Tab-separated table of C-alpha atoms in Angstrom:
chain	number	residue	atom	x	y	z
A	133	UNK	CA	0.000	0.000	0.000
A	134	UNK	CA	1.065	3.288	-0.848
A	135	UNK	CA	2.181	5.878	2.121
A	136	UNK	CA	-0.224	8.903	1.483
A	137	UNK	CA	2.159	11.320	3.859
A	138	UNK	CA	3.795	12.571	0.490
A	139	UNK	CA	1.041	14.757	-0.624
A	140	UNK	CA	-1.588	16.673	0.916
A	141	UNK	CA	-4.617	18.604	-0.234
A	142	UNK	CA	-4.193	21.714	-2.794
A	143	UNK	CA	-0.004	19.794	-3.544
A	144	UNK	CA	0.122	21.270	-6.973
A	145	UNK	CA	0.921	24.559	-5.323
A	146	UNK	CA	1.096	24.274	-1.577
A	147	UNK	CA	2.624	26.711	1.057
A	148	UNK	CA	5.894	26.434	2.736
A	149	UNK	CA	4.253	25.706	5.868
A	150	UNK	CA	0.480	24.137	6.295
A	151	UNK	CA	-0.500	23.503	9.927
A	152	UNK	CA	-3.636	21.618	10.356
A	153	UNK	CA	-6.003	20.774	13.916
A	154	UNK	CA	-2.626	20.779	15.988
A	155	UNK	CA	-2.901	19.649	19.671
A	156	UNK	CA	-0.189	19.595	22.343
A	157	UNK	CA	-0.033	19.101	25.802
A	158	UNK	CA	1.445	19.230	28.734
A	159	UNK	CA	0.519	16.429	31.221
A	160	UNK	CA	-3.255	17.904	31.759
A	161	UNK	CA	-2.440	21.081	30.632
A	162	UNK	CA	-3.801	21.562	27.016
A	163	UNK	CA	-1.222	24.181	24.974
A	164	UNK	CA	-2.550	24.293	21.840
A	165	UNK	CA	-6.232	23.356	20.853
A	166	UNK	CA	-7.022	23.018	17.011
A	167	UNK	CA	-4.467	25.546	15.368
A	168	UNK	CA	-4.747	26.070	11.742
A	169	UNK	CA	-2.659	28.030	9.965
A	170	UNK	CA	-0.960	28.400	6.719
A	171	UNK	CA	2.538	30.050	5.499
A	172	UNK	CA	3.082	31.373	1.823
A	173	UNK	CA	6.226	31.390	-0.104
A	174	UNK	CA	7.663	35.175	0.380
A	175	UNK	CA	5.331	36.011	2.870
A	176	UNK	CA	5.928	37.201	6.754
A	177	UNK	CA	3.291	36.081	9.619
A	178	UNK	CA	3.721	37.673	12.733
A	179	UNK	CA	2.251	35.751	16.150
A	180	UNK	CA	0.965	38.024	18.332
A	181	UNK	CA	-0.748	37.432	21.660
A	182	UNK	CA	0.463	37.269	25.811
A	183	UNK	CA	2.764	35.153	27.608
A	184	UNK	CA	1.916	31.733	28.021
A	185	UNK	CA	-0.679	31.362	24.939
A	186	UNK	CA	1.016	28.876	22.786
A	187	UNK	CA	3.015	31.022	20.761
A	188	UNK	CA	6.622	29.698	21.215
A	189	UNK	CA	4.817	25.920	21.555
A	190	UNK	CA	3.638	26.225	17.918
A	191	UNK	CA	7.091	27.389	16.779
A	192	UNK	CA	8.852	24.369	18.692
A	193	UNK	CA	5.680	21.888	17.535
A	194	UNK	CA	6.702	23.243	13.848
A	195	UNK	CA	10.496	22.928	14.346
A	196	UNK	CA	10.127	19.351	16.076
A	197	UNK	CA	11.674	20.130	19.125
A	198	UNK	CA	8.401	19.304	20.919
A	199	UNK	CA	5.794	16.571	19.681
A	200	UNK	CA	2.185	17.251	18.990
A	201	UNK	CA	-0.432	14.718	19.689
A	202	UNK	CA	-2.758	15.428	17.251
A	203	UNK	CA	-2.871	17.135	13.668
A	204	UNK	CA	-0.814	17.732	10.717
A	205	UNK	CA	1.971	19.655	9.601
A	206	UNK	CA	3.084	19.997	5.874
A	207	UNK	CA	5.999	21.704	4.681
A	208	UNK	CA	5.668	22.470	0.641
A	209	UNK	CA	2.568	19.705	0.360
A	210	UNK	CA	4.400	17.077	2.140
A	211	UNK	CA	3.305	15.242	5.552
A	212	UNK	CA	5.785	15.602	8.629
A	213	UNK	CA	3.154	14.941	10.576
A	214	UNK	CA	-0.175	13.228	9.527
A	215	UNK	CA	-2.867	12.411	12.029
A	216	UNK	CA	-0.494	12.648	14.886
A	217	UNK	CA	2.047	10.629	13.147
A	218	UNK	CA	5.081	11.639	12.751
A	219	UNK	CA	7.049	10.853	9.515
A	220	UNK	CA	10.094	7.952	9.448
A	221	UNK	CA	12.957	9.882	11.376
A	222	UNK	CA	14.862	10.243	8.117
A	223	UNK	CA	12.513	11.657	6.603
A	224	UNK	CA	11.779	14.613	9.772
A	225	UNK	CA	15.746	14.947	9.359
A	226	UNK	CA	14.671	15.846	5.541
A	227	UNK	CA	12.202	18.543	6.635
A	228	UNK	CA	14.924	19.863	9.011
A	229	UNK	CA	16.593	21.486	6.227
A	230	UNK	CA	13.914	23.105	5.048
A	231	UNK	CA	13.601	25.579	8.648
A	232	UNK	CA	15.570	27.681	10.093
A	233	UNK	CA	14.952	29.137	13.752
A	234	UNK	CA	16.200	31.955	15.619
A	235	UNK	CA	15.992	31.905	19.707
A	236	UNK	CA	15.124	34.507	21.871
A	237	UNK	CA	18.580	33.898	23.925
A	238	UNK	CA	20.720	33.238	20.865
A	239	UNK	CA	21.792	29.941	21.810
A	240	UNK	CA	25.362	30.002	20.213
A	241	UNK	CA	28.180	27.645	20.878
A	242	UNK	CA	30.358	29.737	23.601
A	243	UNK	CA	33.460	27.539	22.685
A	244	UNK	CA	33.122	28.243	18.673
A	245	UNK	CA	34.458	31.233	16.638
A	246	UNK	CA	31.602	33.369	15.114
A	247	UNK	CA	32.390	31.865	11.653
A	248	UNK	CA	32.669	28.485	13.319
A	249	UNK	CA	28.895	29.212	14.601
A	250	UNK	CA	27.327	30.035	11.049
A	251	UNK	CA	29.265	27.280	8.765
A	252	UNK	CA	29.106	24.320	11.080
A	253	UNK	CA	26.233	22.802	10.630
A	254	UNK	CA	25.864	22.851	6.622
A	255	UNK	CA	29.460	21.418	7.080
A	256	UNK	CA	28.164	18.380	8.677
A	257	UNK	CA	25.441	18.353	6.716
A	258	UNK	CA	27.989	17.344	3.918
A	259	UNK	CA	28.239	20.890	2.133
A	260	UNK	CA	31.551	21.590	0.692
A	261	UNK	CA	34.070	23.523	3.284
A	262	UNK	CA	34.823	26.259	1.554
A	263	UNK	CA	31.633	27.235	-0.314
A	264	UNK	CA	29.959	26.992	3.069
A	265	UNK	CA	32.414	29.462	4.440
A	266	UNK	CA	32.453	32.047	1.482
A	267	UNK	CA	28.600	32.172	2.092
A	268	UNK	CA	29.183	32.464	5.646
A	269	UNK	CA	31.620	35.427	4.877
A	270	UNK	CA	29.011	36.638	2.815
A	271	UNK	CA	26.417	36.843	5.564
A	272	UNK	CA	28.435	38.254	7.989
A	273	UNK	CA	28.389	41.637	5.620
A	274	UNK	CA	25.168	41.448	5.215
A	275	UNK	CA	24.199	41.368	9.047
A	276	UNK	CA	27.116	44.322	9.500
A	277	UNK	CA	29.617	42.038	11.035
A	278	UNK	CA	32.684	42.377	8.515
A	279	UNK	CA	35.882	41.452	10.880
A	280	UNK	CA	33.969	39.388	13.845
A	281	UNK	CA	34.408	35.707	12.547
A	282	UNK	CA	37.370	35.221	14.391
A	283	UNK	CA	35.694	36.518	17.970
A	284	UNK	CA	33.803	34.585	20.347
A	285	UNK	CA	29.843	34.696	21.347
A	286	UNK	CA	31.019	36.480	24.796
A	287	UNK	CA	33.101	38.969	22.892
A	288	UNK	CA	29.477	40.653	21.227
A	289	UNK	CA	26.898	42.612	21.750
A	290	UNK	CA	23.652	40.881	22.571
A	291	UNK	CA	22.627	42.632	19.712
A	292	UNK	CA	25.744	40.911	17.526
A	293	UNK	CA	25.125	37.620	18.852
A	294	UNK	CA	21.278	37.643	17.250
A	295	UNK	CA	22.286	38.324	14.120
A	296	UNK	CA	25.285	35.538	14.321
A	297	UNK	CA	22.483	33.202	15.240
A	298	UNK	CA	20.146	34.528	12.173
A	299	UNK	CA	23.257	34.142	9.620
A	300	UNK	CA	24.034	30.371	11.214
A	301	UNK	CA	20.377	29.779	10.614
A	302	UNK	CA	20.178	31.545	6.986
A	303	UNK	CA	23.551	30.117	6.072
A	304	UNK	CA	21.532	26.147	5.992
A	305	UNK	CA	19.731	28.136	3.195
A	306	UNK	CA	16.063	27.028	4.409
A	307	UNK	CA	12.928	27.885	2.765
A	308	UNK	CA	11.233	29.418	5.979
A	309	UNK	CA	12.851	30.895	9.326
A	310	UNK	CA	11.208	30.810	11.946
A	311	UNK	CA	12.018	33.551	14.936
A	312	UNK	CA	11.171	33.079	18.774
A	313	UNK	CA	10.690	36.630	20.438
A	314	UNK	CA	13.833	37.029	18.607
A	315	UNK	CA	14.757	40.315	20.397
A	316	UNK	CA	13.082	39.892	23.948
A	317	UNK	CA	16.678	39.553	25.577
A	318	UNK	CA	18.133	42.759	24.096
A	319	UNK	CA	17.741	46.706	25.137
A	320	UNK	CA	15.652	49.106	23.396
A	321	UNK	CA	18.829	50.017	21.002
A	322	UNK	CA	19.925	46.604	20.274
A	323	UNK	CA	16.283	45.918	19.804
A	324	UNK	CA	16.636	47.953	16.281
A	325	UNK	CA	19.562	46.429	15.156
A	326	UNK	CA	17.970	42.773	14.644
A	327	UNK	CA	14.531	44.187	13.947
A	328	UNK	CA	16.401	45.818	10.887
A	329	UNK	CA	17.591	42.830	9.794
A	330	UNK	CA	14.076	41.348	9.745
A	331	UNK	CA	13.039	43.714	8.143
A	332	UNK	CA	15.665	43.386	5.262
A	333	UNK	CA	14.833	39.727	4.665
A	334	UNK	CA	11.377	40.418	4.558
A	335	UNK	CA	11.785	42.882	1.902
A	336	UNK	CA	13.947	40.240	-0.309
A	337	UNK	CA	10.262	38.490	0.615
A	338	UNK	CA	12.460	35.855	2.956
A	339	UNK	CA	9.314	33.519	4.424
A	340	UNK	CA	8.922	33.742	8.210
A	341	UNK	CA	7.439	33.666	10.972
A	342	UNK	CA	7.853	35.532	13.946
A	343	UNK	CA	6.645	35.380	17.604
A	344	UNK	CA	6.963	39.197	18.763
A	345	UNK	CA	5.884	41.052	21.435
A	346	UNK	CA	6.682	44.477	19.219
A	347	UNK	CA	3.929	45.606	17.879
A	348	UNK	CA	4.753	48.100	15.605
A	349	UNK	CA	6.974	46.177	13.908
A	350	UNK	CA	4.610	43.378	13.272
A	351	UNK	CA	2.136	46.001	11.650
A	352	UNK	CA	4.593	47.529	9.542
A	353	UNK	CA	6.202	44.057	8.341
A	354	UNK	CA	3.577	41.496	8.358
A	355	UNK	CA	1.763	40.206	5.227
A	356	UNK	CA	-0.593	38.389	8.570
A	357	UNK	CA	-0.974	38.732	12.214
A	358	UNK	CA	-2.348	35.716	13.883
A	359	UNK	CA	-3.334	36.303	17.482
A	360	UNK	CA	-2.837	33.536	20.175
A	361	UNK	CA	-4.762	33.091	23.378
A	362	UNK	CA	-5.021	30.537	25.546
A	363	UNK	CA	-3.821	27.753	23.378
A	364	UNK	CA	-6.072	28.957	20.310
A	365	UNK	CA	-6.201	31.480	17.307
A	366	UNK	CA	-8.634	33.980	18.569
A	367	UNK	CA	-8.119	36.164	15.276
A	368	UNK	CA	-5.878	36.798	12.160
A	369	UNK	CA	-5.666	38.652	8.962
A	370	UNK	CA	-4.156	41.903	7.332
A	371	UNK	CA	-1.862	43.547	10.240
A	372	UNK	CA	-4.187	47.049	9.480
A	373	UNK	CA	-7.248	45.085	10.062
A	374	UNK	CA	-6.248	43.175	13.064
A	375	UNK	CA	-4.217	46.406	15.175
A	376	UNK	CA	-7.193	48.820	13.942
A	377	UNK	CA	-10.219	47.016	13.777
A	378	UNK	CA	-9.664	44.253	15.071
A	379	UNK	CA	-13.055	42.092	15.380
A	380	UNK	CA	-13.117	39.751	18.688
A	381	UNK	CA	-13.360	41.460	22.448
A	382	UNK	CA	-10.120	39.631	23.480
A	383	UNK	CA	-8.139	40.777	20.848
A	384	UNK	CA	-9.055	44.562	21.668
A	385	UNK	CA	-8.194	43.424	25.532
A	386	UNK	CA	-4.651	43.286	24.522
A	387	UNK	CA	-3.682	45.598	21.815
A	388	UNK	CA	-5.585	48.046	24.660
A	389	UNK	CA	-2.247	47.401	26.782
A	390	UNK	CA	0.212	48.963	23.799
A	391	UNK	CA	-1.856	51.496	23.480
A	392	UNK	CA	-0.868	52.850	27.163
């Protein structure tokens, strides 16, 4: 018999990401109830919503790094997880490739050089040495860091050390990045440096998604706003509609607070 995990609904021309009825939990506690949501090629999708609604749970559900119990999750048509069945391992180590995800605390090796940082893993994923490091080069100008891929992680900026982690996780060359309150850990000035750089890749129409807490940003950036509460998607659509008009009560609740 056939496996049917190679091609979902609408294949011909899927999106990069397709999320479909997802359910995790932890012990009792249900995280995420039912989330549906898709990702187009190009296009940026900013999570909104408070602290402890899901948000980073769906990024680390899509990323693998935690299991869902339920649902489906496509990447470009094809079934990583179908039903609550996860794909054979070598073919989730597949998907890998195709994401690339930023944390909110940077999470670089202390013990590696920056350049170390950004061409390792392609490396071991059997890319050739020196093509990986010429891109690597290559990235470092284009996050501003010309002359810091011989320093260390402690030797930067918190500021510097997010956009070392966005160039290790551009330099695998995925089809979607995904970023986790990607400047939560930094100071208002610091803030603008890696918001900057999103905002670059979104204009060379780089998918993502990002989980941010700055508001203005996701307006300005977003081609869709999704707002998470309580393990659910109370509301999304066009960033205008959503931060001006937006339609349900508890969606008003808390765009009310960055209004103060």
């Amino acid at each position: 018999m056939a496996d049917k995990r190679t091609a979902g609904p609408g294949a011909d021309t899927p999106s990069v990401l397709s999320i479909r009825s997802l359910q995790k939990s932890f012990g009792s506690l249900r995280v995420l109830e039912d989330i549906s949501l898709s990702v187009e090629r190009g296009s940026v999708v900013s999570i909104i919503g408070p602290s402890g609604s899901g948000k980073s749970t769906l990024l680390r559900c899509a990323s693998f790094l935690e299991h869902a119990e339920g649902g489906d999750i496509l990447y470009d048509g094809q079934y990583a997880l179908k039903d609550g069945v996860y794909a054979h391992k070598s073919e989730l180590n597949r998907f890998r490739t195709r994401f690339g995800l930023v944390f909110q605390n940077f999470q670089l090796f202390p013990h590696y050089s920056v350049l170390r940082n950004i061409s390792e893993a392609p490396i071991l994923h059997g890319e050739n040495k020196e093509e990986v490091r010429e891109r690597a080069y290559g990235l470092l100008k284009k996050m501003g860091l010309e002359g810091k891929e011989t320093a260390y992680p402690y030797q930067l900026s918190g500021g510097q050390q997010q956009r070392v982690a966005i160039a290790r996780a551009l330099c695998m060359r995925p089809e979607i990045l995904y970023f986790d309150e990607p400047t939560s850990a930094l100071d208002p000035e610091l803030t603008g440096e890696v918001l900057k750089v999103i905002r670059q890749l979104a204009e060379e129409k780089m998918t993502m998604v990002v989980v941010t807490h700055e508001m203005p940003f996701a307006k300005a950036v977003s081609n869709r706003v999704i707002f998470m509460a309580d393990g659910v998607i109370v509301e999304q659509g066009d960033p205008i509609e959503v931060f001006e008009n937006p339609r349900e009560e508890r969606t008003r609740q808390f765009l009310r607070v960055f209004e103060r």
